Amino acid sequence: MDISYILNELGEDREHYFNAISPPIIQTSNFKVNRVDELRALFEDEYSGYLYSRGLNPTVEILRKKLAALDGAEDCLVFNSGAAAIFASVLANVKSGDHIVSVDKPYTWAQRMFDVVLPRFGVTTTYIDGTQIENFERAILPNTSVIYLESPNSWDYKLQDLKAVADLAKAENIITIIDNSYCTPLYQKPIELGIDIAMQTATKYISGHSDTIGGVLTGTKKMMKKIFDSEYLNIGSGIQPFNAWLLIRGLRTLQARLERITQTTHTVLSYLKQNKKVESVLFPLDESFSQYSLAKKQMSGACGLISFHVHAETRQQIVSFCESFKHIMMAVSWGGHESLILPKCASLKDEDFDPLNKEHRMLRLYVGLEEASYLISDIENAFEKTL
Ligand SMILES: *Cc1c(COP(=O)(O)O)cnc(C)c1O
């Protein structure tokens, strides 16, 4: 399907709302029915129509159609956060006594779920280095029901060979879930490679303006209905109509924003690579990246996030560096209009800093929509003052 059609028209029914270009926010909790039998049908299958906005809502429906099409998936559910989407996708596919194979160091709240929540219900997780397919083969147990992927991850961009993992999992009857937040469906289409459930946070690139939180699951209609009937309705973590409307608005410019960010990222990356105070850079579509050929094979783009290691003796030097930017802000998250810096050593105390440990000297830069020259002069100033 044409991406311009998806972003501008798909799912929209303008004749039903005064030919307004921008869709209405159907801010209602419930929907009226005319006949008792309609109610009975909705009680039997709430996925079949509008009953109550914890289930389906027309504004959310427009967003679901667009996001499903972007992923080349049959269906989609949108949650009130990426973390809620992760939680629902996993919970729907495990039962007490099951086992999960996850890539190591997945997104914080995925890891919390594996380490803290699921063990209370008798579900265990084995973490593996997902860069080698043999590690998946070795970790699978008779009770493995889910393989959890994140490719690339959002710090060191480690990849998994998605097609190889999907083929392996299918042969073993295991559900595969991927966190595709880094790429968005514009730059990687996991469903087309055979992955069962593609998750992405909508808070980052889909929203694009740092003004709302949301999360997305795509997959077969059968899988989405299974999640809707239990976790989605039961936890009540579906997205609210106004937030869905903000995400529809974000989608209008998704392609244009990513193209612009890609260009700027490459300019900033070249600057960082030639800077003597930078020891090394990490970016999946840079030739120096350890999994460059796999990245080129399964991703059609990469943008925004760059990690780099600086030369530094103390934590304080890195602290001063981060605190001396004039324009680039220090914050978590990414995907918005504004560029951001985040030092890995934020979670360390001064005395625990080890300059020989490269990870302690790692920073992550998110490149937003500003001019490249504006960002580079800010970075250059910070380097000159501190490192
Ligand atoms: C932000 C993020 C999430 C979680 O999304 P929220 O919308 O913040 O709940 C999941 N995975 C990755 C890689 C993220 O960066």
mmCIF file of C-alpha atoms in Angstrom, residues 30-43 46 48-52:
data_model
loop_
_atom_site.group_PDB
_atom_site.id
_atom_site.type_symbol
_atom_site.label_atom_id
_atom_site.label_comp_id
_atom_site.label_asym_id
_atom_site.label_seq_id
_atom_site.Cartn_x
_atom_site.Cartn_y
_atom_site.Cartn_z
ATOM 1 C CA ASN A 30 -19.991 4.699 25.802
ATOM 2 C CA PHE A 31 -22.142 4.213 22.720
ATOM 3 C CA LYS A 32 -25.924 3.979 22.416
ATOM 4 C CA VAL A 33 -27.568 0.936 20.891
ATOM 5 C CA ASN A 34 -31.088 0.757 19.438
ATOM 6 C CA ARG A 35 -31.924 -2.895 19.896
ATOM 7 C CA VAL A 36 -31.387 -5.389 22.704
ATOM 8 C CA ASP A 37 -30.005 -7.892 20.228
ATOM 9 C CA GLU A 38 -27.254 -5.457 19.271
ATOM 10 C CA LEU A 39 -26.259 -5.381 22.925
ATOM 11 C CA ARG A 40 -26.221 -9.162 23.074
ATOM 12 C CA ALA A 41 -23.972 -9.322 19.996
ATOM 13 C CA LEU A 42 -21.571 -6.797 21.542
ATOM 14 C CA PHE A 43 -21.500 -8.624 24.884
ATOM 15 C CA GLU A 46 -16.818 -6.619 21.903
ATOM 16 C CA SER A 48 -17.214 -6.461 16.612
ATOM 17 C CA GLY A 49 -18.398 -2.907 17.298
ATOM 18 C CA TYR A 50 -18.674 0.121 19.540
ATOM 19 C CA LEU A 51 -19.946 -0.529 23.055
ATOM 20 C CA TYR A 52 -17.639 1.210 25.517
#
